[in-house]
CSV table of C-alpha atoms in Angstrom, one decimal:
chain,number,residue,atom,x,y,z
Z,209,MET,CA,79.4,174.6,145.6
Z,210,LYS,CA,79.6,171.7,143.5
Z,211,ILE,CA,76.1,171.6,142.8
Z,212,LEU,CA,75.9,174.7,142.2
Z,213,MET,CA,78.3,175.1,139.6
Z,214,ILE,CA,76.5,171.4,137.7
Z,215,ALA,CA,73.4,173.9,137.7
Z,216,LEU,CA,74.7,176.9,136.4
Z,217,GLN,CA,76.7,174.8,133.3
Z,218,ILE,CA,73.6,172.6,132.6
Z,219,LEU,CA,71.5,176.3,132.5
Z,220,PHE,CA,75.1,177.3,129.9
Z,221,ILE,CA,74.0,173.4,127.7
Z,222,HIS,CA,70.6,175.6,127.4
Z,223,VAL,CA,71.7,178.0,125.9
Z,224,PHE,CA,72.5,175.4,122.4
Z,225,LEU,CA,69.4,173.6,123.2
Z,226,TYR,CA,67.9,177.4,122.3
Z,227,LEU,CA,70.2,178.2,119.7
Z,228,GLY,CA,69.1,174.1,118.0
Z,229,ALA,CA,66.0,175.3,118.1
Z,230,GLY,CA,66.3,178.4,116.8
Z,231,VAL,CA,68.3,177.4,113.7
Z,232,LYS,CA,65.9,174.5,113.4
Z,233,ALA,CA,62.6,177.2,113.3
Z,234,LEU,CA,64.6,179.2,111.0
Z,235,LEU,CA,65.7,176.5,108.6
Z,236,GLY,CA,62.5,174.4,108.9
Z,237,ILE,CA,64.0,170.9,109.4
Z,238,SER,CA,62.7,168.0,111.0
Z,239,ILE,CA,65.7,167.4,112.9
Z,240,PRO,CA,65.4,167.6,116.5
Z,241,ALA,CA,66.9,170.8,118.4
Z,242,SER,CA,69.0,168.7,120.7
Z,243,MET,CA,71.0,167.3,118.2
Z,244,ILE,CA,71.3,170.6,116.7
Z,245,GLY,CA,72.1,171.8,120.0
Z,246,LEU,CA,75.1,168.8,120.4
Z,247,PHE,CA,75.9,170.1,116.7
Z,248,LEU,CA,76.7,173.9,117.8
Z,249,LEU,CA,78.4,173.1,120.7
Z,250,PHE,CA,80.9,170.8,119.0
Z,251,ILE,CA,81.6,172.9,116.5
Z,252,ALA,CA,82.0,175.6,119.5
Z,253,LEU,CA,84.1,173.6,121.1
Z,254,CYS,CA,86.3,172.9,118.6
Z,255,LEU,CA,86.4,176.8,117.6
Z,256,LYS,CA,87.8,177.3,121.0
Z,257,ILE,CA,84.4,179.8,121.3
Z,258,VAL,CA,83.4,177.8,124.4
Z,259,LYS,CA,85.9,176.3,126.8
Z,260,ILE,CA,85.6,172.5,127.7
Z,261,GLU,CA,86.0,173.6,132.0
Z,262,TRP,CA,82.8,175.6,131.2
Z,263,VAL,CA,80.5,172.7,130.6
Z,264,GLU,CA,82.6,169.0,131.3
Z,265,LYS,CA,81.1,169.3,134.8
Z,266,GLY,CA,77.2,169.9,133.9
Z,267,ALA,CA,77.5,167.8,130.6
Z,268,GLY,CA,79.1,165.0,132.9
Z,269,TRP,CA,76.1,164.9,135.4
Z,270,LEU,CA,73.8,164.6,132.5
Z,271,ILE,CA,75.2,162.1,131.0
Z,272,ALA,CA,75.6,159.7,134.2
Z,273,GLU,CA,72.2,160.4,135.1
Z,274,LEU,CA,70.6,160.0,132.0
Z,275,LEU,CA,68.2,156.9,133.7
Z,276,LEU,CA,67.1,159.4,135.5
Z,277,PHE,CA,65.5,161.4,133.3
Z,278,PHE,CA,63.4,158.5,131.1
Z,279,VAL,CA,61.8,158.0,134.7
Z,280,PRO,CA,58.7,159.7,134.1
Z,281,SER,CA,58.0,158.2,130.9
Z,282,ALA,CA,58.2,154.7,131.9
Z,283,VAL,CA,55.3,155.5,134.5
Z,284,GLY,CA,53.5,156.9,131.7
Z,285,ILE,CA,53.6,153.1,130.4
Z,286,ILE,CA,50.0,152.4,132.8
Z,287,ASN,CA,48.1,154.8,130.5
Z,288,TYR,CA,49.1,151.9,127.7
Z,289,ASP,CA,46.8,149.1,128.2
Z,290,ASP,CA,47.0,147.9,125.0
Z,291,ILE,CA,50.8,147.4,126.3
Z,292,PHE,CA,49.3,144.7,128.3
Z,293,SER,CA,47.3,142.7,125.8
Z,294,LEU,CA,48.8,139.4,123.8
Z,295,GLN,CA,49.4,142.7,121.3
Z,296,GLY,CA,51.7,144.4,123.9
Z,297,LEU,CA,53.6,140.9,124.7
Z,298,GLU,CA,54.5,140.0,121.1
Z,299,THR,CA,55.8,143.4,120.8
Z,300,ILE,CA,58.1,143.6,123.8
Z,301,LEU,CA,59.7,139.7,122.6
Z,302,LEU,CA,59.8,141.4,119.4
Z,303,ILE,CA,62.0,144.3,121.3
Z,304,GLY,CA,63.8,141.5,122.6
Z,305,VAL,CA,64.6,139.1,119.7
Z,306,SER,CA,65.0,142.3,117.4
Z,307,THR,CA,68.0,143.9,120.3
Z,308,PHE,CA,69.4,140.3,120.4
Z,309,ILE,CA,70.6,140.8,116.5
Z,310,VAL,CA,71.7,143.8,116.2
Z,311,MET,CA,73.6,143.8,119.2
Z,312,GLY,CA,75.0,140.6,117.8
Z,313,THR,CA,75.1,142.2,114.5
Z,314,THR,CA,76.8,145.5,115.3
Z,315,ALA,CA,79.3,143.6,117.7
Z,316,PHE,CA,80.3,141.3,115.3
Z,317,VAL,CA,80.8,144.1,112.4
Z,318,ALA,CA,82.7,146.1,114.5
Z,319,ASP,CA,85.2,143.3,115.4
Z,320,LYS,CA,85.8,141.6,112.4
Z,321,ILE,CA,86.9,145.1,110.8
Z,322,PHE,CA,88.6,145.8,113.7
Z,323,LYS,CA,90.6,142.6,113.8
Z,324,ARG,CA,91.1,143.1,110.1
Z,325,LYS,CA,92.7,146.5,110.4
Z,326,ASP,CA,94.8,145.5,113.2
Z,327,ARG,CA,96.3,142.8,111.4
Z,328,GLU,CA,96.7,145.5,108.6
Z,329,THR,CA,98.6,147.4,110.4
Z,330,ALA,CA,101.0,144.9,112.2
S,114,MET,CA,54.5,173.2,145.1
S,115,ILE,CA,53.0,169.7,143.4
S,116,TYR,CA,55.9,170.0,140.9
S,117,ALA,CA,59.1,169.8,143.6
S,118,ALA,CA,57.0,167.2,145.5
S,119,MET,CA,57.2,164.7,142.1
S,120,ILE,CA,60.5,165.4,141.1
S,121,CYS,CA,62.2,165.6,145.0
S,122,MET,CA,60.3,161.9,144.8
S,123,THR,CA,61.8,160.6,141.2
S,124,CYS,CA,65.0,161.9,142.3
S,125,ILE,CA,64.9,159.8,145.7
S,126,LEU,CA,63.0,156.6,144.2
S,127,TYR,CA,66.0,156.9,141.6
S,128,PHE,CA,69.0,157.0,144.2
S,129,VAL,CA,67.4,154.4,146.2
S,130,SER,CA,66.6,152.1,142.7
S,131,LYS,CA,70.2,153.0,141.7
S,132,LYS,CA,72.1,151.8,144.6
S,133,LEU,CA,70.0,148.5,145.2
S,134,TYR,CA,71.2,147.5,141.8
S,135,LYS,CA,74.2,148.8,142.0
S,136,LYS,CA,75.0,146.3,145.2
S,137,TYR,CA,72.2,143.2,143.5
S,138,PRO,CA,72.4,143.6,139.5
S,139,ILE,CA,69.5,141.0,138.8
S,140,PHE,CA,66.9,142.6,136.0
S,141,LEU,CA,64.1,142.8,137.9
S,142,LEU,CA,65.7,145.7,139.9
S,143,HIS,CA,66.9,147.5,137.1
S,144,PRO,CA,66.6,151.4,137.6
S,145,LEU,CA,63.9,151.4,134.8
S,146,LEU,CA,61.9,148.7,135.9
S,147,LEU,CA,61.9,149.2,139.6
S,148,CYS,CA,62.0,153.0,139.7
S,149,PRO,CA,58.7,153.2,137.8
S,150,ILE,CA,57.0,150.4,139.9
S,151,LEU,CA,57.9,151.9,143.2
S,152,ILE,CA,56.8,155.7,141.8
S,153,ILE,CA,53.5,154.2,140.6
S,154,ALA,CA,53.0,152.0,144.1
S,155,VAL,CA,53.6,155.4,145.9
S,156,ILE,CA,51.1,158.3,143.5
S,157,LEU,CA,48.6,155.6,143.6
S,158,PRO,CA,47.0,155.4,147.3
S,159,PHE,CA,47.4,159.3,146.5
S,160,HIS,CA,44.5,159.4,144.0
S,161,VAL,CA,47.2,160.9,142.0
S,162,SER,CA,47.2,160.1,137.7
S,163,ALA,CA,49.7,159.2,136.0
S,164,ASN,CA,49.1,161.8,133.4
S,165,GLN,CA,49.2,164.3,136.7
S,166,TYR,CA,52.0,162.5,137.7
S,167,MET,CA,53.9,162.9,134.2
S,168,SER,CA,53.3,166.7,133.9
S,169,GLY,CA,54.8,167.5,138.0
S,170,ALA,CA,57.7,165.8,136.9
S,171,ALA,CA,57.8,167.3,133.1
S,172,PHE,CA,61.2,169.1,134.6
S,173,LEU,CA,63.0,166.0,134.3
S,174,THR,CA,61.7,164.5,131.0
S,175,HIS,CA,62.9,167.8,129.5
S,176,LEU,CA,66.3,167.7,131.1
S,177,LEU,CA,66.9,164.7,127.5
S,178,GLY,CA,66.6,167.7,125.7
S,179,PRO,CA,70.3,169.2,127.4
S,180,ALA,CA,71.6,165.7,128.4
S,181,THR,CA,71.5,164.9,124.7
S,182,VAL,CA,74.0,168.2,123.8
S,183,ALA,CA,75.6,167.2,126.5
S,184,PHE,CA,77.2,164.4,124.0
S,185,ALA,CA,79.2,167.2,122.1
S,186,ILE,CA,81.4,166.8,124.9
S,187,PRO,CA,82.8,163.0,124.8
S,188,ILE,CA,82.8,163.4,121.2
S,189,TYR,CA,84.9,166.6,121.0
S,190,LYS,CA,87.1,164.6,124.4
S,191,HIS,CA,87.8,162.0,121.7
S,192,LEU,CA,88.0,163.3,118.4
S,193,PRO,CA,91.3,162.3,117.3
S,194,VAL,CA,89.8,158.1,118.5
S,195,ILE,CA,87.3,159.0,116.3
S,196,LYS,CA,88.9,160.1,113.2
S,197,LYS,CA,90.7,157.6,112.8
S,198,ASN,CA,88.1,154.7,113.5
S,199,MET,CA,85.8,156.1,111.2
S,200,SER,CA,85.1,153.7,108.9
S,201,ILE,CA,84.4,150.5,111.7
S,202,ILE,CA,82.3,153.5,113.5
S,203,LEU,CA,80.0,154.6,109.8
S,204,ILE,CA,79.9,150.7,108.5
S,205,SER,CA,78.7,148.8,112.1
S,206,VAL,CA,76.5,151.1,112.9
S,207,THR,CA,75.0,151.4,109.3
S,208,THR,CA,74.9,147.5,109.1
S,209,GLY,CA,73.1,148.2,113.3
S,210,THR,CA,70.4,150.5,112.3
S,211,LEU,CA,69.6,148.2,109.1
S,212,VAL,CA,69.1,144.9,111.3
S,213,ALA,CA,67.3,147.3,114.0
S,214,ILE,CA,64.1,148.5,111.1
S,215,MET,CA,64.4,145.2,109.1
S,216,SER,CA,64.1,142.7,111.8
S,217,SER,CA,61.8,144.8,113.7
S,218,PHE,CA,59.5,144.6,110.5
S,219,ALA,CA,59.8,141.3,110.0
S,220,LEU,CA,59.0,140.2,113.7
S,221,SER,CA,56.4,142.6,113.1
S,222,ILE,CA,54.3,141.2,109.9
S,223,ALA,CA,55.2,137.9,112.0
S,224,PHE,CA,53.2,138.9,114.4
S,225,GLN,CA,50.5,140.2,112.6
S,226,LEU,CA,51.2,143.4,114.8
S,227,ASN,CA,48.5,146.0,114.3
S,228,SER,CA,49.9,148.9,112.4
S,229,ASN,CA,49.9,151.4,114.9
S,230,PHE,CA,51.9,148.8,117.0
S,231,LEU,CA,54.4,148.2,114.0
S,232,ILE,CA,55.3,151.9,112.7
S,233,SER,CA,55.8,153.0,116.2
S,234,VAL,CA,58.4,150.2,116.9
S,235,LEU,CA,60.7,150.8,113.7
S,236,PRO,CA,62.8,153.2,115.2
S,237,ARG,CA,63.3,151.8,118.9
S,238,SER,CA,66.8,151.4,118.7
S,239,ILE,CA,67.7,155.2,118.6
S,240,THR,CA,67.8,157.7,121.9
S,241,THR,CA,64.2,158.9,123.1
S,242,PRO,CA,64.2,162.6,121.6
S,243,ILE,CA,65.1,161.7,118.1
S,244,ALA,CA,63.2,158.4,118.3
S,245,ILE,CA,59.9,160.7,118.7
S,246,GLU,CA,60.7,163.0,116.3
S,247,VAL,CA,61.0,159.9,113.8
S,248,SER,CA,57.5,158.6,115.1
S,249,LYS,CA,56.1,161.4,114.1
S,250,ASP,CA,57.5,162.0,110.8
S,251,ILE,CA,56.8,158.5,109.6
S,252,GLY,CA,53.1,158.3,111.1
S,253,GLY,CA,53.6,156.6,114.2
S,254,LEU,CA,52.5,156.9,117.7
S,255,PRO,CA,55.3,159.2,119.7
S,256,THR,CA,54.3,157.7,123.5
S,257,LEU,CA,54.3,154.2,122.1
S,258,THR,CA,57.6,154.9,120.6
S,259,THR,CA,58.4,155.9,123.7
S,260,ILE,CA,57.6,153.2,125.3
S,261,PHE,CA,59.4,150.7,122.9
S,262,VAL,CA,62.6,153.2,123.6
S,263,ILE,CA,62.5,152.2,127.0
S,264,PHE,CA,62.3,148.7,126.5
S,265,THR,CA,64.5,148.5,124.1
S,266,GLY,CA,66.9,150.7,126.9
S,267,ILE,CA,66.2,148.1,129.7
S,268,ILE,CA,66.0,144.6,127.9
S,269,GLY,CA,69.6,145.7,125.8
S,270,GLY,CA,71.1,147.0,129.0
S,271,ILE,CA,70.3,143.6,130.7
S,272,ILE,CA,71.4,141.1,127.5
S,273,GLY,CA,74.5,143.7,126.5
S,274,PRO,CA,76.9,142.2,129.0
S,275,HIS,CA,75.9,138.5,128.1
S,276,VAL,CA,76.0,139.1,124.3
S,277,ILE,CA,79.1,140.2,124.8
S,278,LYS,CA,80.5,137.1,126.4
S,279,VAL,CA,79.1,135.0,124.6
S,280,LEU,CA,80.5,136.3,121.1
S,281,SER,CA,83.9,136.6,123.3
S,282,ILE,CA,83.9,140.6,121.9
S,283,LYS,CA,87.6,142.0,123.6
S,284,SER,CA,87.9,145.0,121.5
S,285,PRO,CA,86.5,148.4,123.5
S,286,LEU,CA,85.3,149.6,120.3
S,287,ALA,CA,83.1,146.5,119.5
S,288,LYS,CA,81.4,146.3,123.1
S,289,GLY,CA,80.9,150.3,123.0
S,290,LEU,CA,79.1,150.6,119.5
S,291,ALA,CA,77.3,147.8,120.3
S,292,LEU,CA,75.5,148.6,123.0
S,293,GLY,CA,75.2,152.4,121.8
S,294,MET,CA,73.4,150.7,118.7
S,295,SER,CA,71.5,148.5,120.0
S,296,ALA,CA,70.3,149.9,123.5
S,297,HIS,CA,71.0,154.5,123.1
S,298,GLY,CA,71.9,155.9,126.2
S,299,VAL,CA,71.5,152.9,128.2
S,300,GLY,CA,73.2,151.0,126.8
S,301,THR,CA,75.5,153.5,126.6
S,302,ASN,CA,75.7,154.0,130.4
S,303,LYS,CA,76.5,149.9,130.7
S,304,ALA,CA,79.3,150.8,128.7
S,305,ARG,CA,80.2,153.6,131.4
S,306,GLU,CA,80.9,150.4,134.0
S,307,TYR,CA,83.0,148.7,130.8
S,308,GLY,CA,85.3,151.8,131.2
S,309,GLU,CA,86.1,155.6,129.0
S,310,GLN,CA,86.5,154.5,125.5
S,311,GLU,CA,83.4,151.7,125.8
S,312,ALA,CA,81.4,154.7,126.6
S,313,THR,CA,83.0,156.9,124.2
S,314,PHE,CA,82.3,154.8,121.6
S,315,SER,CA,78.6,153.7,122.6
S,316,THR,CA,77.8,157.5,122.7
S,317,LEU,CA,79.1,157.7,119.4
S,318,ALA,CA,76.7,154.8,118.1
S,319,MET,CA,74.2,156.3,119.4
S,320,ILE,CA,74.3,159.2,117.9
S,321,PHE,CA,75.4,158.2,114.8
S,322,ALA,CA,72.7,155.6,115.0
S,323,ALA,CA,70.1,158.3,115.2
S,324,PHE,CA,71.2,160.4,112.1
S,325,ILE,CA,71.2,157.4,109.8
S,326,THR,CA,67.8,156.5,111.0
S,327,MET,CA,66.3,159.2,110.5
S,328,ILE,CA,67.6,159.1,107.1
S,329,TRP,CA,65.9,155.9,107.1
S,330,ALA,CA,62.8,158.1,108.0
S,331,LYS,CA,62.8,159.0,104.4
S,332,SER,CA,64.1,156.6,102.1
S,333,LEU,CA,63.3,153.0,103.7
S,334,ILE,CA,60.6,152.9,106.4
S,335,PRO,CA,58.4,154.7,104.1
S,336,ALA,CA,59.0,151.8,101.4
S,337,LEU,CA,58.2,149.6,103.8
S,338,ILE,CA,54.8,150.9,105.5
S,339,HIS,CA,53.7,150.8,101.9
S,340,LEU,CA,54.9,147.2,101.2
S,341,THR,CA,52.0,146.2,104.1
S,342,SER,CA,49.3,148.6,102.6
S,343,ILE,CA,49.9,146.7,99.0
């Protein structure tokens, strides 16, 4: 029963994905259909056209199992011989260093502003 | 038939990997490392190529679309918190996207990566569906970008808790924003382990990072690429 509910809600979420694709085709913009769909569903929730109970369980499952949807693309890595070269190794090192810097800076900036705001309101 | 088999196998191996990683959280057992390795180990003896496997399991990749749409729900639920912290979110995520693009660019130059790698690595810190669009937009290879996005996620998910500890970040807001900004959906997945607030801010960072990077794709990135061709 619970699985059926989740499946139905995911089906319903697809309506917004395809609405997003329609808007994208109509306006000819390079924003991904899923991003436009996100925006449309958000508006529909705000305007109470869609009740949160209609989508909450399906959306919760999709978000919780997000890693699963990356798995097939991750298997595709073996198609890329380039990755197993020096350039590939360097790129992975680059990604590690850069991700570390991005995470550190973002956390630092957010924390600093947060603390300052905290003091102002206190 | 082959579709059902590929999807079933992926789901089973994924849930096994997930369980294992929950019990033994060491990076080699990360579901995005272990599960693809297990799948490759299963398909190779059956002479199934990676491409055949990927077209069989395409439905799972397709679900990234509705999963992106689904992020409307946490945003809607946490609207008051977002409104209250809008300036922090915008400032830190804008900084994050700039640092992500600039550091990837600078390191690519330092490592003398070829232009395919250099361009494809620039949108690596945002969520896959949008990274693919940005990659096409700036002249990169979408498949290569997807791989870099996945590596970013794995690395971010692994180093995230250490960075948070070392920098002694206490606020759920900063933790969430840092994870979502640096490691998109995989970071958000990690943020869920901290709590609902962290997960929400991580989701927001992920979405804003994607939007802001789309703007950089039309301005900053072409300028950087132009620099390399002089």
